Coordinates of C-alpha atoms in Angstrom, one line a residue:
R12 CA -4.3 23.6 3.8
R13 CA -4.7 20.9 1.2
P14 CA -1.7 19.1 -0.3
S15 CA -0.6 20.2 -3.7
K16 CA -1.7 18.4 -6.9
T17 CA 0.5 15.5 -7.8
S18 CA 2.3 15.5 -11.1
R19 CA 2.5 12.8 -13.8
M20 CA 5.3 10.3 -13.5
N21 CA 8.4 11.1 -15.6
M22 CA 11.9 9.8 -16.1
D23 CA 12.9 11.5 -12.8
G24 CA 10.4 9.2 -11.0
N25 CA 7.7 11.7 -10.0
A26 CA 4.4 10.3 -8.8
I27 CA 1.8 9.4 -11.4
N28 CA -1.0 11.9 -11.8
Q29 CA -4.3 10.3 -10.8
K30 CA -6.2 13.4 -11.7
E31 CA -6.3 12.1 -15.3
K32 CA -9.6 10.6 -16.5
Q33 CA -10.0 7.1 -15.2
R34 CA -9.6 4.6 -18.1
V35 CA -12.0 1.9 -16.9
A36 CA -15.1 2.8 -15.0
S37 CA -15.4 1.4 -11.5
L38 CA -18.4 -0.8 -11.0
S39 CA -20.6 0.1 -8.1
T40 CA -19.5 -1.5 -4.9
D41 CA -23.1 -1.2 -3.7
A42 CA -23.7 -4.2 -6.0
M43 CA -21.2 -6.4 -4.2
R44 CA -22.4 -9.9 -3.3
P45 CA -23.1 -10.6 0.4
E46 CA -20.2 -13.0 0.6
W47 CA -17.8 -10.3 -0.6
L48 CA -19.1 -7.9 2.0
D49 CA -18.6 -10.6 4.7
I50 CA -15.0 -10.9 3.6
L51 CA -14.4 -7.2 3.6
A52 CA -15.8 -6.9 7.1
R53 CA -12.9 -8.9 8.4
I54 CA -10.2 -6.3 7.4
P55 CA -8.3 -5.4 10.5
G56 CA -8.8 -1.8 11.8
D57 CA -10.9 1.0 10.4
G58 CA -8.7 2.7 7.9
L59 CA -10.0 0.8 4.8
K60 CA -13.6 1.0 5.9
G61 CA -16.1 3.9 5.7
E62 CA -14.7 6.9 4.0
G63 CA -11.3 5.1 3.6
F64 CA -12.9 2.2 1.7
P65 CA -11.0 1.8 -1.6
R66 CA -14.2 1.5 -3.6
N67 CA -12.7 2.8 -6.9
V68 CA -10.0 0.3 -7.3
L69 CA -12.1 -2.6 -6.1
G70 CA -14.8 -1.5 -8.6
V71 CA -12.2 -1.8 -11.4
I72 CA -11.1 -5.3 -10.2
M73 CA -14.8 -6.3 -10.1
H74 CA -14.9 -6.3 -13.9
N75 CA -14.0 -10.0 -13.6
S76 CA -16.5 -11.3 -11.1
E77 CA -15.2 -14.8 -11.3
T78 CA -11.7 -13.9 -10.0
F79 CA -12.8 -11.0 -7.8
G80 CA -14.2 -13.1 -4.9
P81 CA -11.2 -15.5 -4.6
F82 CA -8.8 -12.5 -4.8
L83 CA -10.7 -10.6 -2.2
N84 CA -10.6 -13.6 0.2
Y85 CA -6.8 -14.0 -0.4
W86 CA -6.2 -10.3 0.2
V87 CA -8.1 -10.2 3.5
V88 CA -7.0 -13.6 4.8
S89 CA -3.4 -12.4 4.1
K90 CA -4.0 -9.3 6.3
L91 CA -5.1 -11.6 9.1
E92 CA -2.8 -14.6 8.7
L93 CA 0.5 -13.4 7.4
G94 CA 3.4 -13.6 9.8
L95 CA 3.9 -9.8 9.5
T96 CA 2.1 -7.7 12.1
V97 CA -0.4 -5.2 10.7
R98 CA 2.1 -2.4 11.4
E99 CA 4.8 -4.3 9.6
Q100 CA 2.5 -4.9 6.7
E101 CA 1.6 -1.2 6.5
L102 CA 5.3 -0.2 6.4
V103 CA 5.9 -2.5 3.5
I104 CA 2.7 -1.4 1.7
L105 CA 3.6 2.3 2.1
R106 CA 7.1 1.6 0.7
M107 CA 5.6 -0.3 -2.2
A108 CA 3.4 2.8 -2.9
V109 CA 6.6 4.9 -3.1
L110 CA 8.5 2.4 -5.3
Y111 CA 5.5 2.1 -7.7
K112 CA 4.7 5.8 -7.5
S113 CA 1.1 5.1 -6.6
N114 CA -0.6 7.9 -4.8
Y115 CA -3.8 5.9 -4.5
V116 CA -2.0 3.2 -2.4
W117 CA 0.0 5.8 -0.5
K118 CA -2.9 8.0 0.5
H119 CA -5.1 5.1 1.6
H120 CA -2.3 3.6 3.6
V121 CA -1.1 6.8 5.3
K122 CA -4.5 6.6 7.0
V123 CA -4.2 2.9 7.9
G124 CA -0.6 3.2 8.8
R125 CA -1.2 6.0 11.3
E126 CA -4.0 3.9 12.8
F127 CA -1.3 1.2 13.6
G128 CA 1.4 3.6 14.9
V129 CA 3.3 4.8 11.8
T130 CA 4.6 8.3 12.7
D131 CA 5.2 11.4 10.6
D132 CA 9.0 10.8 10.7
E133 CA 8.6 7.2 9.6
L134 CA 6.4 8.3 6.7
T135 CA 9.2 10.6 5.7
A136 CA 11.7 7.8 5.9
L137 CA 9.5 5.5 3.9
R138 CA 9.2 8.1 1.2
D139 CA 12.9 8.9 1.1
G140 CA 14.3 5.4 1.3
G141 CA 17.9 4.5 2.0
D142 CA 19.1 2.1 4.7
F143 CA 16.1 2.6 7.0
S144 CA 18.4 3.1 9.9
S145 CA 15.8 5.4 11.5
F146 CA 13.6 2.4 12.3
S147 CA 14.7 1.0 15.6
V148 CA 13.3 -2.5 15.2
E149 CA 15.7 -4.7 13.2
R150 CA 12.9 -6.9 11.9
E151 CA 11.2 -3.8 10.4
R152 CA 14.5 -2.7 8.7
S153 CA 14.9 -6.1 7.2
F154 CA 11.4 -6.2 5.8
L155 CA 11.9 -2.7 4.2
C156 CA 15.3 -3.6 2.8
L157 CA 14.0 -6.7 1.2
T158 CA 11.0 -4.9 -0.2
D159 CA 13.4 -2.6 -2.0
E160 CA 15.4 -5.6 -3.1
V161 CA 12.6 -7.6 -4.7
V162 CA 11.2 -4.5 -6.5
E163 CA 14.5 -3.3 -7.8
H164 CA 16.1 -6.7 -8.6
R165 CA 13.1 -8.9 -9.0
T166 CA 14.8 -11.4 -6.7
I167 CA 16.8 -11.5 -3.5
R168 CA 20.5 -11.5 -4.3
S169 CA 22.9 -13.9 -2.4
E170 CA 24.4 -11.2 -0.2
M171 CA 21.0 -9.8 0.8
W172 CA 19.7 -13.3 1.5
E173 CA 22.7 -14.1 3.8
K174 CA 22.2 -10.9 5.7
H175 CA 18.4 -10.9 6.2
S176 CA 17.8 -14.7 6.6
Q177 CA 19.7 -14.3 9.8
I178 CA 17.0 -11.9 11.0
L179 CA 13.8 -13.2 9.4
K180 CA 12.4 -16.7 9.4
P181 CA 11.8 -18.5 6.1
K182 CA 8.0 -18.0 6.7
D183 CA 8.6 -14.3 7.1
I184 CA 10.3 -14.0 3.8
V185 CA 7.7 -16.1 2.0
D186 CA 5.0 -13.9 3.5
L187 CA 6.8 -10.7 2.5
I188 CA 6.8 -11.9 -1.1
H189 CA 3.1 -12.6 -0.9
L190 CA 2.5 -9.1 0.4
T191 CA 4.7 -7.3 -2.2
S192 CA 3.0 -9.3 -5.0
Q193 CA -0.4 -8.2 -3.8
Y194 CA 0.6 -4.5 -3.9
T195 CA 2.4 -4.9 -7.2
L196 CA -1.1 -5.7 -8.5
F197 CA -2.9 -2.9 -6.6
A198 CA -0.3 -0.3 -7.5
T199 CA -0.1 -1.3 -11.2
M200 CA -3.9 -1.5 -11.5
N201 CA -4.2 2.0 -10.0
N202 CA -1.5 3.5 -12.2
A203 CA -2.4 1.8 -15.5
M204 CA -6.1 2.4 -15.1
Q205 CA -5.6 5.9 -13.6
V206 CA -8.0 5.1 -10.8
A207 CA -9.5 8.2 -9.2
I208 CA -8.7 8.7 -5.5
E209 CA -11.8 9.0 -3.5
P210 CA -12.4 12.6 -2.2
A211 CA -12.3 11.8 1.5
V212 CA -8.9 10.2 1.0
D213 CA -7.5 12.6 -1.5
V214 CA -7.1 15.3 1.1
L215 CA -4.3 13.3 2.7
P216 CA -0.7 14.2 1.7
G217 CA 0.6 12.5 -1.5
I218 CA 4.0 11.0 -2.0
E219 CA 5.5 14.3 -3.2
D220 CA 3.7 16.5 -0.6
D221 CA 5.4 17.8 2.5
I222 CA 4.8 15.5 5.5
S223 CA 4.6 18.2 8.0
S224 CA 3.3 18.8 11.5
D225 CA -0.2 19.4 10.3
L226 CA -0.5 15.8 9.0
S227 CA -2.4 14.8 12.2
R228 CA -5.0 17.6 11.5
R229 CA -5.4 16.4 7.9
V230 CA -6.0 12.8 9.0
S231 CA -8.5 13.8 11.7
D232 CA -10.5 15.9 9.3
I233 CA -11.7 12.9 7.3

């Protein structure tokens, strides 16, 4: 059973419909420069490779070839060198997808997140938000609370700083802001340009779809 078609974002915060016609055509990623391909080969894990490769959004960003290479390197180096583990990064990225109502980011990172141990229950918690008390690791809860904080308030308020700076190191918080900034770009690019979700990824459950017991089957099918 495929997930239901997502709806267009409205004032109630529904996910943006990426079934609309894409506004800017994706350039062919087959034309990527060899040095760009070398950078992409360093992405950790398999979720963003092969059928999970985000070719459509990268093809849009490629419209400026002068900034694309440096951005690509920054993105991939960040995945490798940020103080957040890959799992911690995926939790933050999935939460960013929810906050920005980006099914493109959500569907790609459901696949990656599961590769790095994100469970069905955790996906539901990320979608629903709240205090993230269902996450047993204090560090993960702090990263998620601060993700909501910087998106909602565009800063970290004093009381939140006092609380979470006791849990996270300064480098952790700096790195978190790097990560949320990257996915502000990706989510906004996907939403504003109405980037089409690649068919092999589009079968995964969207933000508004039921994250049910058949999710493992859906992931293994692609």
